[in-house]
Amino acid sequence: MKLMQNFSKKKLLAIGALFVTTALGGSLTSGCAQGDSGASGRLRSSPKLTVSPSPVPYERKTKVNIAGSGFAPNQELELQIPIGGVLTDISGMVKPAPKTNDQGAFSAQWILDDEIRGKLMEPTAYTLEVLNSDGKVLAKVPFVLEKVEAKKKK
């Protein structure tokens, strides 16, 4: 008990958290899932996701480029975004299907048309998510649809 008096409450809480986390098989490494080390033993950085253009013009036939890096190599991914108020898997709507290369990167293009024509998406901010085959969210990025001002006739 005397040993415990030498530790601050903060240190005891940290030791307790470490014990509970490791007892449950977890890790305290931020931004990396368990087993995310490369061949050299270095930890891989958190996956990154980009959408371009940003903001995305709210008009039919808009080409949206979705790219990611820092994922596991040769991994099939799922892309989700709310469409018509429902979280929707758009993996089948992008070309090519989202799968990472040997370096853990991917690039795909989504052509917005029916989503805008059918008013299933509005000019507002959404969140695009990338998930693995187990349904775990690996990365998120803002997806902002911005209304395009009509050109006035002179």
PDB file of C-alpha atoms in Angstrom:
ATOM      1  CA  MET A   1       0.000   0.000   0.000  1.00  0.00           C
ATOM      2  CA  LYS A   2       2.905   2.338   0.737  1.00  0.00           C
ATOM      3  CA  LEU A   3       4.111   1.874  -2.845  1.00  0.00           C
ATOM      4  CA  MET A   4       0.735   3.090  -4.160  1.00  0.00           C
ATOM      5  CA  GLN A   5       1.002   6.301  -2.085  1.00  0.00           C
ATOM      6  CA  ASN A   6       4.062   7.315  -4.131  1.00  0.00           C
ATOM      7  CA  PHE A   7       2.016   7.393  -7.358  1.00  0.00           C
ATOM      8  CA  SER A   8      -0.323  10.217  -8.316  1.00  0.00           C
ATOM      9  CA  LYS A   9      -3.943   9.450  -9.178  1.00  0.00           C
ATOM     10  CA  LYS A  10      -3.143  10.265 -12.833  1.00  0.00           C
ATOM     11  CA  LYS A  11      -0.336   7.681 -12.951  1.00  0.00           C
ATOM     12  CA  LEU A  12      -2.508   5.042 -11.256  1.00  0.00           C
ATOM     13  CA  LEU A  13      -5.302   5.648 -13.772  1.00  0.00           C
ATOM     14  CA  ALA A  14      -2.824   5.323 -16.646  1.00  0.00           C
ATOM     15  CA  ILE A  15      -1.429   2.079 -15.235  1.00  0.00           C
ATOM     16  CA  GLY A  16      -4.969   0.757 -14.739  1.00  0.00           C
ATOM     17  CA  ALA A  17      -5.942   1.690 -18.304  1.00  0.00           C
ATOM     18  CA  LEU A  18      -2.821  -0.008 -19.644  1.00  0.00           C
ATOM     19  CA  PHE A  19      -3.582  -3.151 -17.642  1.00  0.00           C
ATOM     20  CA  VAL A  20      -7.230  -3.320 -18.723  1.00  0.00           C
ATOM     21  CA  THR A  21      -6.390  -2.568 -22.359  1.00  0.00           C
ATOM     22  CA  THR A  22      -3.661  -5.192 -22.607  1.00  0.00           C
ATOM     23  CA  ALA A  23      -5.705  -7.734 -20.644  1.00  0.00           C
ATOM     24  CA  LEU A  24      -8.448  -7.359 -23.255  1.00  0.00           C
ATOM     25  CA  GLY A  25      -5.952  -7.815 -26.093  1.00  0.00           C
ATOM     26  CA  GLY A  26      -5.979  -4.201 -27.189  1.00  0.00           C
ATOM     27  CA  SER A  27      -3.330  -1.625 -27.950  1.00  0.00           C
ATOM     28  CA  LEU A  28      -2.842   1.978 -26.908  1.00  0.00           C
ATOM     29  CA  THR A  29      -1.300   2.960 -30.246  1.00  0.00           C
ATOM     30  CA  SER A  30      -3.249   5.883 -31.679  1.00  0.00           C
ATOM     31  CA  GLY A  31      -4.418   5.724 -35.292  1.00  0.00           C
ATOM     32  CA  CYS A  32      -3.288   2.171 -36.012  1.00  0.00           C
ATOM     33  CA  ALA A  33      -5.269  -1.011 -35.728  1.00  0.00           C
ATOM     34  CA  GLN A  34      -3.710  -4.049 -34.134  1.00  0.00           C
ATOM     35  CA  GLY A  35      -1.458  -5.770 -36.647  1.00  0.00           C
ATOM     36  CA  ASP A  36      -0.911  -2.642 -38.757  1.00  0.00           C
ATOM     37  CA  SER A  37       2.841  -2.844 -38.932  1.00  0.00           C
ATOM     38  CA  GLY A  38       4.748  -3.018 -42.162  1.00  0.00           C
ATOM     39  CA  ALA A  39       7.361  -5.598 -43.134  1.00  0.00           C
ATOM     40  CA  SER A  40      10.045  -3.491 -41.449  1.00  0.00           C
ATOM     41  CA  GLY A  41       8.089  -3.419 -38.185  1.00  0.00           C
ATOM     42  CA  ARG A  42       7.231   0.289 -38.465  1.00  0.00           C
ATOM     43  CA  LEU A  43       3.663   1.245 -37.761  1.00  0.00           C
ATOM     44  CA  ARG A  44       1.679   2.357 -40.790  1.00  0.00           C
ATOM     45  CA  SER A  45       0.117   5.813 -40.640  1.00  0.00           C
ATOM     46  CA  SER A  46      -3.626   6.292 -40.470  1.00  0.00           C
ATOM     47  CA  PRO A  47      -5.401   5.933 -43.804  1.00  0.00           C
ATOM     48  CA  LYS A  48      -6.048   9.174 -45.664  1.00  0.00           C
ATOM     49  CA  LEU A  49      -8.979   9.899 -47.964  1.00  0.00           C
ATOM     50  CA  THR A  50      -9.520  12.738 -50.436  1.00  0.00           C
ATOM     51  CA  VAL A  51     -12.398  13.928 -52.618  1.00  0.00           C
ATOM     52  CA  SER A  52     -11.906  16.254 -55.560  1.00  0.00           C
ATOM     53  CA  PRO A  53     -13.129  18.656 -56.577  1.00  0.00           C
ATOM     54  CA  SER A  54     -13.963  20.015 -53.157  1.00  0.00           C
ATOM     55  CA  PRO A  55     -16.546  21.308 -52.791  1.00  0.00           C
ATOM     56  CA  VAL A  56     -18.317  19.126 -55.348  1.00  0.00           C
ATOM     57  CA  PRO A  57     -20.501  21.131 -57.766  1.00  0.00           C
ATOM     58  CA  TYR A  58     -24.175  20.214 -57.365  1.00  0.00           C
ATOM     59  CA  GLU A  59     -24.907  19.517 -61.019  1.00  0.00           C
ATOM     60  CA  ARG A  60     -25.541  16.449 -63.135  1.00  0.00           C
ATOM     61  CA  LYS A  61     -22.651  14.578 -64.757  1.00  0.00           C
ATOM     62  CA  THR A  62     -20.145  15.865 -62.181  1.00  0.00           C
ATOM     63  CA  LYS A  63     -17.058  13.659 -61.992  1.00  0.00           C
ATOM     64  CA  VAL A  64     -15.893  13.107 -58.425  1.00  0.00           C
ATOM     65  CA  ASN A  65     -12.445  11.623 -57.812  1.00  0.00           C
ATOM     66  CA  ILE A  66     -12.080   9.605 -54.616  1.00  0.00           C
ATOM     67  CA  ALA A  67      -8.582   8.547 -53.592  1.00  0.00           C
ATOM     68  CA  GLY A  68      -7.038   6.986 -50.530  1.00  0.00           C
ATOM     69  CA  SER A  69      -3.680   5.883 -49.181  1.00  0.00           C
ATOM     70  CA  GLY A  70      -2.314   4.231 -46.051  1.00  0.00           C
ATOM     71  CA  PHE A  71      -4.668   1.249 -46.229  1.00  0.00           C
ATOM     72  CA  ALA A  72      -3.658  -2.414 -46.160  1.00  0.00           C
ATOM     73  CA  PRO A  73      -2.270  -3.655 -49.506  1.00  0.00           C
ATOM     74  CA  ASN A  74      -4.654  -5.438 -51.917  1.00  0.00           C
ATOM     75  CA  GLN A  75      -7.690  -4.762 -49.734  1.00  0.00           C
ATOM     76  CA  GLU A  76     -11.243  -4.606 -51.073  1.00  0.00           C
ATOM     77  CA  LEU A  77     -12.984  -1.535 -49.680  1.00  0.00           C
ATOM     78  CA  GLU A  78     -16.531  -0.266 -49.380  1.00  0.00           C
ATOM     79  CA  LEU A  79     -17.516   3.392 -49.853  1.00  0.00           C
ATOM     80  CA  GLN A  80     -20.583   4.697 -48.020  1.00  0.00           C
ATOM     81  CA  ILE A  81     -22.435   8.010 -48.095  1.00  0.00           C
ATOM     82  CA  PRO A  82     -26.025   9.017 -47.254  1.00  0.00           C
ATOM     83  CA  ILE A  83     -28.257   9.025 -50.341  1.00  0.00           C
ATOM     84  CA  GLY A  84     -31.950   9.758 -49.930  1.00  0.00           C
ATOM     85  CA  GLY A  85     -31.408   9.826 -46.168  1.00  0.00           C
ATOM     86  CA  VAL A  86     -30.038   6.274 -46.098  1.00  0.00           C
ATOM     87  CA  LEU A  87     -26.388   5.314 -45.648  1.00  0.00           C
ATOM     88  CA  THR A  88     -25.636   3.760 -49.047  1.00  0.00           C
ATOM     89  CA  ASP A  89     -22.801   1.584 -50.362  1.00  0.00           C
ATOM     90  CA  ILE A  90     -21.626   3.359 -53.532  1.00  0.00           C
ATOM     91  CA  SER A  91     -18.817   0.880 -54.284  1.00  0.00           C
ATOM     92  CA  GLY A  92     -20.715  -0.393 -57.330  1.00  0.00           C
ATOM     93  CA  MET A  93     -21.258   3.154 -58.613  1.00  0.00           C
ATOM     94  CA  VAL A  94     -17.561   4.062 -58.781  1.00  0.00           C
ATOM     95  CA  LYS A  95     -15.072   2.980 -61.423  1.00  0.00           C
ATOM     96  CA  PRO A  96     -12.910   1.047 -60.826  1.00  0.00           C
ATOM     97  CA  ALA A  97     -14.211  -0.808 -57.789  1.00  0.00           C
ATOM     98  CA  PRO A  98     -12.372   0.392 -54.677  1.00  0.00           C
ATOM     99  CA  LYS A  99      -9.476  -1.996 -54.054  1.00  0.00           C
ATOM    100  CA  THR A 100      -6.040  -0.977 -52.851  1.00  0.00           C
ATOM    101  CA  ASN A 101      -2.848  -1.678 -54.771  1.00  0.00           C
ATOM    102  CA  ASP A 102       0.378  -3.187 -53.382  1.00  0.00           C
ATOM    103  CA  GLN A 103       1.149   0.120 -51.639  1.00  0.00           C
ATOM    104  CA  GLY A 104      -2.272   0.378 -49.950  1.00  0.00           C
ATOM    105  CA  ALA A 105      -3.609   3.150 -52.210  1.00  0.00           C
ATOM    106  CA  PHE A 106      -6.697   3.364 -54.429  1.00  0.00           C
ATOM    107  CA  SER A 107      -8.372   5.805 -56.775  1.00  0.00           C
ATOM    108  CA  ALA A 108     -11.902   5.719 -58.191  1.00  0.00           C
ATOM    109  CA  GLN A 109     -14.326   8.044 -59.964  1.00  0.00           C
ATOM    110  CA  TRP A 110     -18.015   8.563 -59.240  1.00  0.00           C
ATOM    111  CA  ILE A 111     -20.156  10.361 -61.811  1.00  0.00           C
ATOM    112  CA  LEU A 112     -23.054  12.052 -60.019  1.00  0.00           C
ATOM    113  CA  ASP A 113     -26.182  12.022 -62.146  1.00  0.00           C
ATOM    114  CA  ASP A 114     -29.242  10.096 -60.934  1.00  0.00           C
ATOM    115  CA  GLU A 115     -28.484  11.176 -57.361  1.00  0.00           C
ATOM    116  CA  ILE A 116     -28.908  14.821 -58.368  1.00  0.00           C
ATOM    117  CA  ARG A 117     -31.585  14.378 -61.043  1.00  0.00           C
ATOM    118  CA  GLY A 118     -33.723  12.397 -58.582  1.00  0.00           C
ATOM    119  CA  LYS A 119     -32.954  14.903 -55.812  1.00  0.00           C
ATOM    120  CA  LEU A 120     -31.628  12.053 -53.647  1.00  0.00           C
ATOM    121  CA  MET A 121     -28.765  14.307 -52.584  1.00  0.00           C
ATOM    122  CA  GLU A 122     -29.052  17.995 -51.772  1.00  0.00           C
ATOM    123  CA  PRO A 123     -26.420  20.739 -51.771  1.00  0.00           C
ATOM    124  CA  THR A 124     -25.145  20.212 -48.225  1.00  0.00           C
ATOM    125  CA  ALA A 125     -22.308  18.566 -46.297  1.00  0.00           C
ATOM    126  CA  TYR A 126     -22.102  14.764 -46.098  1.00  0.00           C
ATOM    127  CA  THR A 127     -19.469  12.371 -44.786  1.00  0.00           C
ATOM    128  CA  LEU A 128     -17.953   9.772 -47.108  1.00  0.00           C
ATOM    129  CA  GLU A 129     -16.710   6.682 -45.262  1.00  0.00           C
ATOM    130  CA  VAL A 130     -14.338   3.896 -46.297  1.00  0.00           C
ATOM    131  CA  LEU A 131     -14.954   0.531 -44.666  1.00  0.00           C
ATOM    132  CA  ASN A 132     -13.180  -2.810 -44.774  1.00  0.00           C
ATOM    133  CA  SER A 133     -14.949  -6.078 -45.595  1.00  0.00           C
ATOM    134  CA  ASP A 134     -15.843  -6.504 -41.899  1.00  0.00           C
ATOM    135  CA  GLY A 135     -17.739  -3.199 -41.901  1.00  0.00           C
ATOM    136  CA  LYS A 136     -15.153  -1.320 -39.816  1.00  0.00           C
ATOM    137  CA  VAL A 137     -14.834   2.361 -40.742  1.00  0.00           C
ATOM    138  CA  LEU A 138     -11.210   2.955 -41.753  1.00  0.00           C
ATOM    139  CA  ALA A 139     -11.371   6.596 -42.861  1.00  0.00           C
ATOM    140  CA  LYS A 140     -13.819   9.478 -43.321  1.00  0.00           C
ATOM    141  CA  VAL A 141     -13.755  12.661 -45.363  1.00  0.00           C
ATOM    142  CA  PRO A 142     -16.163  15.590 -45.748  1.00  0.00           C
ATOM    143  CA  PHE A 143     -18.148  15.440 -48.991  1.00  0.00           C
ATOM    144  CA  VAL A 144     -19.661  18.860 -49.630  1.00  0.00           C
ATOM    145  CA  LEU A 145     -22.124  19.396 -52.473  1.00  0.00           C
ATOM    146  CA  GLU A 146     -22.316  23.069 -53.382  1.00  0.00           C
ATOM    147  CA  LYS A 147     -25.034  24.635 -55.497  1.00  0.00           C
ATOM    148  CA  VAL A 148     -23.763  26.087 -58.760  1.00  0.00           C
ATOM    149  CA  GLU A 149     -25.046  29.563 -59.490  1.00  0.00           C
ATOM    150  CA  ALA A 150     -26.804  29.758 -62.858  1.00  0.00           C
ATOM    151  CA  LYS A 151     -25.181  32.133 -65.306  1.00  0.00           C
ATOM    152  CA  LYS A 152     -27.381  35.130 -65.972  1.00  0.00           C
ATOM    153  CA  LYS A 153     -28.201  35.951 -69.584  1.00  0.00           C
ATOM    154  CA  LYS A 154     -27.321  39.468 -70.710  1.00  0.00           C
TER     155      LYS A 154
END
